Short mmCIF file of C-alpha atoms in Angstrom, two decimals:
data_model
loop_
_atom_site.label_atom_id
_atom_site.label_comp_id
_atom_site.label_asym_id
_atom_site.label_seq_id
_atom_site.Cartn_x
_atom_site.Cartn_y
_atom_site.Cartn_z
CA UNK A 1 74.64 158.82 -150.92
CA UNK A 2 72.85 161.15 -153.38
CA UNK A 3 69.41 162.23 -152.28
CA UNK A 4 68.37 163.68 -155.62
CA UNK A 5 69.51 164.03 -159.18
CA UNK A 6 70.94 167.24 -160.63
CA UNK A 7 68.29 169.85 -161.29
CA UNK A 8 67.52 171.63 -164.55
CA UNK A 9 69.99 174.37 -163.62
CA UNK A 10 72.82 171.82 -163.51
CA UNK A 11 73.27 171.93 -159.73
CA UNK A 12 75.01 168.84 -158.39
CA UNK A 13 74.40 169.68 -154.74
CA UNK A 14 73.21 166.47 -152.95
CA UNK A 15 71.45 168.58 -150.30
CA UNK A 16 69.16 170.25 -152.81
CA UNK A 17 66.09 168.76 -154.50
CA UNK A 18 67.33 168.51 -158.07
CA UNK A 19 64.54 166.59 -159.82
CA UNK A 20 60.86 167.43 -160.03
CA UNK A 21 59.40 166.41 -156.69
CA UNK A 22 55.93 167.53 -155.58
CA UNK A 23 55.17 168.26 -151.94
CA UNK A 24 53.27 165.35 -150.36
CA UNK A 25 50.83 167.77 -148.76
CA UNK A 26 50.05 170.39 -151.41
CA UNK A 27 51.77 169.31 -154.64
CA UNK A 28 54.10 172.33 -154.83
CA UNK A 29 57.22 171.65 -156.95
CA UNK A 30 60.15 171.49 -154.51
CA UNK A 31 62.91 171.63 -157.15
CA UNK A 32 65.87 173.72 -155.96
CA UNK A 33 64.92 173.72 -152.28
CA UNK A 34 67.19 172.46 -149.51
CA UNK A 35 66.21 169.05 -148.20
CA UNK A 36 66.39 170.50 -144.68
CA UNK A 37 63.88 173.20 -145.55
CA UNK A 38 60.11 173.38 -145.69
CA UNK A 39 57.58 173.74 -148.48
CA UNK A 40 56.95 177.48 -149.04
CA UNK A 41 53.24 176.81 -149.60
CA UNK A 42 52.27 174.64 -146.62
CA UNK A 43 55.43 174.39 -144.46
CA UNK A 44 55.62 170.59 -144.72
CA UNK A 45 59.24 169.41 -144.23
CA UNK A 46 60.91 168.75 -147.59
CA UNK A 47 62.40 165.49 -146.24
CA UNK A 48 58.92 163.95 -146.05
CA UNK A 49 58.45 164.49 -149.78
CA UNK A 50 61.64 162.67 -150.81
CA UNK A 51 61.18 159.56 -148.66
CA UNK A 52 59.14 157.51 -151.10
CA UNK A 53 55.59 156.69 -152.15
CA UNK A 54 54.52 154.70 -149.07
CA UNK A 55 51.40 155.92 -147.30
CA UNK A 56 53.28 156.42 -144.03
CA UNK A 57 54.93 159.41 -145.74
CA UNK A 58 51.70 160.73 -147.30
CA UNK A 59 49.90 163.83 -146.15
CA UNK A 60 47.81 163.32 -143.03
CA UNK A 61 44.74 164.92 -144.59
CA UNK A 62 45.05 162.53 -147.56
CA UNK A 63 45.09 159.56 -145.19
CA UNK A 64 42.04 160.98 -143.40
CA UNK A 65 40.20 161.25 -146.72
CA UNK A 66 40.96 157.61 -147.53
CA UNK A 67 39.98 156.38 -144.07
CA UNK A 68 36.75 158.38 -143.88
CA UNK A 69 35.85 157.53 -147.47
CA UNK A 70 36.12 153.80 -146.79
CA UNK A 71 33.99 154.17 -143.66
CA UNK A 72 31.24 156.01 -145.57
CA UNK A 73 31.25 153.41 -148.35
CA UNK A 74 30.80 150.63 -145.80
CA UNK A 75 28.06 152.51 -143.94
CA UNK A 76 26.27 153.30 -147.20
CA UNK A 77 26.24 149.63 -148.19
CA UNK A 78 25.03 148.50 -144.76
CA UNK A 79 22.30 151.17 -144.76
CA UNK A 80 21.22 150.01 -148.22
CA UNK A 81 21.01 146.39 -147.02
CA UNK A 82 18.95 147.38 -143.97
CA UNK A 83 16.58 149.29 -146.22
CA UNK A 84 16.15 146.24 -148.45
CA UNK A 85 14.98 144.23 -145.45
CA UNK A 86 12.76 146.86 -143.84
CA UNK A 87 10.68 147.60 -146.97
CA UNK A 88 9.30 144.05 -146.92
CA UNK A 89 7.23 144.97 -143.84
CA UNK A 90 5.34 147.77 -145.62
CA UNK A 91 2.76 148.00 -148.34
CA UNK A 92 3.90 148.66 -151.89
CA UNK A 93 3.16 152.38 -151.74
CA UNK A 94 4.79 152.79 -148.33
CA UNK A 95 7.77 150.70 -149.43
CA UNK A 96 8.32 152.90 -152.49
CA UNK A 97 8.16 156.03 -150.34
CA UNK A 98 10.57 154.62 -147.76
CA UNK A 99 12.95 153.24 -150.39
CA UNK A 100 12.99 156.57 -152.20
CA UNK A 101 14.30 158.34 -149.09
CA UNK A 102 16.67 155.47 -148.26
CA UNK A 103 18.11 155.73 -151.77
CA UNK A 104 18.80 159.44 -151.26
CA UNK A 105 20.66 158.75 -147.99
CA UNK A 106 22.62 155.93 -149.63
CA UNK A 107 23.54 158.18 -152.55
CA UNK A 108 24.95 160.78 -150.15
CA UNK A 109 27.00 158.22 -148.19
CA UNK A 110 28.33 156.37 -151.23
CA UNK A 111 28.88 159.56 -153.21
CA UNK A 112 31.01 161.17 -150.52
CA UNK A 113 32.66 157.87 -149.62
CA UNK A 114 33.85 156.91 -153.09
CA UNK A 115 34.79 160.51 -153.91
CA UNK A 116 37.01 160.79 -150.83
CA UNK A 117 38.42 157.29 -151.29
CA UNK A 118 39.58 158.31 -154.77
CA UNK A 119 40.97 161.71 -153.77
CA UNK A 120 44.15 162.66 -155.62
CA UNK A 121 47.36 162.34 -153.63
CA UNK A 122 49.23 165.67 -153.98
CA UNK A 123 52.49 163.71 -154.16
CA UNK A 124 51.46 161.88 -157.34
CA UNK A 125 48.71 164.00 -158.92
CA UNK A 126 51.19 165.89 -161.12
CA UNK A 127 52.41 162.68 -162.77
CA UNK A 128 48.99 161.02 -163.07
CA UNK A 129 47.76 160.57 -166.61
CA UNK A 130 45.28 158.51 -168.58
CA UNK A 131 42.34 156.47 -167.35
CA UNK A 132 43.64 155.56 -163.93
CA UNK A 133 41.38 153.44 -161.66
CA UNK A 134 40.88 156.48 -159.45
CA UNK A 135 39.51 158.53 -162.32
CA UNK A 136 37.42 155.65 -163.65
CA UNK A 137 35.76 155.18 -160.25
CA UNK A 138 34.82 158.86 -160.18
CA UNK A 139 33.43 158.83 -163.71
CA UNK A 140 31.35 155.74 -163.02
CA UNK A 141 30.23 157.25 -159.70
CA UNK A 142 28.73 160.24 -161.50
CA UNK A 143 26.83 157.90 -163.84
CA UNK A 144 25.67 155.72 -160.95
CA UNK A 145 24.42 158.68 -158.91
CA UNK A 146 22.55 160.07 -161.91
CA UNK A 147 20.79 156.76 -162.49
CA UNK A 148 20.07 156.31 -158.77
CA UNK A 149 18.55 159.80 -158.60
CA UNK A 150 16.21 159.02 -161.51
CA UNK A 151 15.15 155.71 -159.96
CA UNK A 152 14.64 157.26 -156.50
CA UNK A 153 12.54 160.10 -157.93
CA UNK A 154 10.40 157.61 -159.85
CA UNK A 155 9.80 155.58 -156.67
CA UNK A 156 8.74 158.69 -154.77
CA UNK A 157 6.34 159.65 -157.55
CA UNK A 158 4.94 156.13 -157.58
CA UNK A 159 4.42 156.34 -153.82
CA UNK A 160 1.87 159.11 -154.22
CA UNK A 161 4.00 162.24 -154.38
CA UNK A 162 3.13 162.66 -158.04
CA UNK A 163 2.51 160.80 -161.25
CA UNK A 164 5.18 158.33 -162.42
CA UNK A 165 6.92 159.47 -165.59
CA UNK A 166 8.79 156.40 -166.78
CA UNK A 167 7.08 153.32 -168.26
CA UNK A 168 7.67 150.19 -166.22
CA UNK A 169 9.91 148.72 -168.91
CA UNK A 170 12.14 151.81 -169.00
CA UNK A 171 12.38 151.79 -165.21
CA UNK A 172 13.50 148.14 -165.23
CA UNK A 173 16.04 148.83 -167.98
CA UNK A 174 17.55 151.73 -166.02
CA UNK A 175 17.70 149.53 -162.91
CA UNK A 176 19.71 146.88 -164.77
CA UNK A 177 22.00 149.52 -166.29
CA UNK A 178 22.63 150.96 -162.81
CA UNK A 179 23.46 147.47 -161.56
CA UNK A 180 25.93 146.99 -164.40
CA UNK A 181 27.58 150.36 -163.75
CA UNK A 182 27.93 149.41 -160.09
CA UNK A 183 29.61 146.12 -161.02
CA UNK A 184 32.16 147.85 -163.26
CA UNK A 185 32.75 150.43 -160.53
CA UNK A 186 33.57 147.70 -158.00
CA UNK A 187 36.20 146.36 -160.42
CA UNK A 188 37.94 149.74 -160.57
CA UNK A 189 37.57 150.28 -156.83
CA UNK A 190 39.49 147.04 -156.31
CA UNK A 191 42.12 148.20 -158.83
CA UNK A 192 42.50 151.44 -156.87
CA UNK A 193 42.63 149.45 -153.61
CA UNK A 194 45.40 147.31 -155.10
CA UNK A 195 47.43 150.46 -155.77
CA UNK A 196 46.84 151.66 -152.21
CA UNK A 197 47.82 148.24 -150.84
CA UNK A 198 51.21 148.52 -152.54
CA UNK A 199 51.73 151.79 -150.71
CA UNK A 200 50.89 150.38 -147.27
CA UNK A 201 52.62 147.99 -148.20
CA UNK A 202 50.54 144.82 -147.81
CA UNK A 203 51.07 141.86 -150.12
CA UNK A 204 47.99 140.21 -148.57
CA UNK A 205 45.62 143.08 -149.37
CA UNK A 206 47.22 143.56 -152.78
CA UNK A 207 46.73 139.89 -153.62
CA UNK A 208 43.14 139.90 -152.35
CA UNK A 209 42.28 142.94 -154.47
CA UNK A 210 43.70 141.26 -157.57
CA UNK A 211 41.87 138.00 -156.84
CA UNK A 212 38.55 139.58 -155.88
CA UNK A 213 38.49 141.55 -159.16
CA UNK A 214 37.53 138.32 -160.96
CA UNK A 215 36.32 136.10 -158.10
CA UNK A 216 33.55 138.41 -156.87
CA UNK A 217 31.78 138.69 -160.27
CA UNK A 218 32.10 134.92 -160.68
CA UNK A 219 30.62 134.25 -157.23
CA UNK A 220 27.82 136.77 -157.77
CA UNK A 221 26.75 135.39 -161.16
CA UNK A 222 27.22 131.68 -160.38
CA UNK A 223 25.47 132.06 -157.04
CA UNK A 224 22.35 133.58 -158.60
CA UNK A 225 21.04 130.04 -158.99
CA UNK A 226 20.77 129.68 -155.20
CA UNK A 227 20.21 133.42 -154.54
CA UNK A 228 23.18 133.72 -152.17
CA UNK A 229 25.96 134.48 -154.65
CA UNK A 230 25.44 138.27 -154.75
CA UNK A 231 25.19 138.38 -150.95
CA UNK A 232 28.43 136.42 -150.49
CA UNK A 233 30.26 138.63 -153.02
CA UNK A 234 28.89 141.77 -151.33
CA UNK A 235 30.00 140.61 -147.86
CA UNK A 236 33.50 139.70 -149.10
CA UNK A 237 33.78 143.12 -150.75
CA UNK A 238 32.84 144.97 -147.55
CA UNK A 239 35.12 142.80 -145.39
CA UNK A 240 37.99 143.63 -147.72
CA UNK A 241 37.26 147.37 -147.65
CA UNK A 242 37.11 147.27 -143.86
CA UNK A 243 40.49 145.49 -143.71
CA UNK A 244 41.95 148.19 -145.96
CA UNK A 245 40.39 150.88 -143.74
CA UNK A 246 41.92 149.25 -140.66
CA UNK A 247 45.41 149.23 -142.16
CA UNK A 248 45.13 152.88 -143.27
CA UNK A 249 43.88 153.73 -139.78
CA UNK A 250 47.01 152.14 -138.30
CA UNK A 251 49.16 154.34 -140.54
CA UNK A 252 47.08 157.39 -139.68
CA UNK A 253 47.73 156.88 -135.97
CA UNK A 254 51.49 157.22 -136.49
CA UNK A 255 51.38 159.87 -139.23
CA UNK A 256 52.90 163.26 -138.29
CA UNK A 257 50.34 165.82 -137.13
CA UNK A 258 50.03 169.24 -138.68
CA UNK A 259 48.99 168.48 -142.25
CA UNK A 260 45.46 169.58 -143.02
CA UNK A 261 43.17 170.51 -145.85
CA UNK A 262 43.59 174.15 -144.87
CA UNK A 263 47.37 173.95 -145.09
CA UNK A 264 47.21 172.44 -148.53
CA UNK A 265 45.20 175.26 -150.07
#
């Protein structure tokens, strides 16, 4: 059975990587190397890079980025929810001060979490093009963090650390824009999760991601009338992300050791 197609040089040796094939750990082009050899950049066995796109064959550090990113996203959302409850027990000025600092912590957790969750896989980064869900999530994340930073700074100023700059109407408009950006970001996060689910592979998680992409906005908007819709949609979203994290963690436990961020540089 052929393991690769003839390379650009015309070699028809089935024991040589003949087509463009990036290393799963560092992205180095393995064309022309023996399938029994190792990547000259990071020493990852060539055989691992020709076994397919499933996550079980992905770089260990890439799996760690996905797993840790999902954990930080979940923690950031839970921390945000706790902050929403706690501020009700304080005066307006104290609540603004507390919420300003909570927002900063949430920004750090969600920023790192979504950034790591959408890290580029060295095995597919070379062939990635266009507005992929991964890239869209990162672009929207930058916009969301910028808006959140402005809103957090305004709350801290309003709490007595300075004089508020934005009129109340502008502040409210930015808040609604940030909420809209977050909603679009969730859509692309689910699209990225669907792609990851195919690589697990898990038809259940893939189907849930596809369904939640339209069900969660519907539940959130329709449920506004009884004030529980957004909460239900938020809980379903976090439960799904945790299920995805659990499955990636299972793969991580059986992934070969030795791959690391250091070895990929």
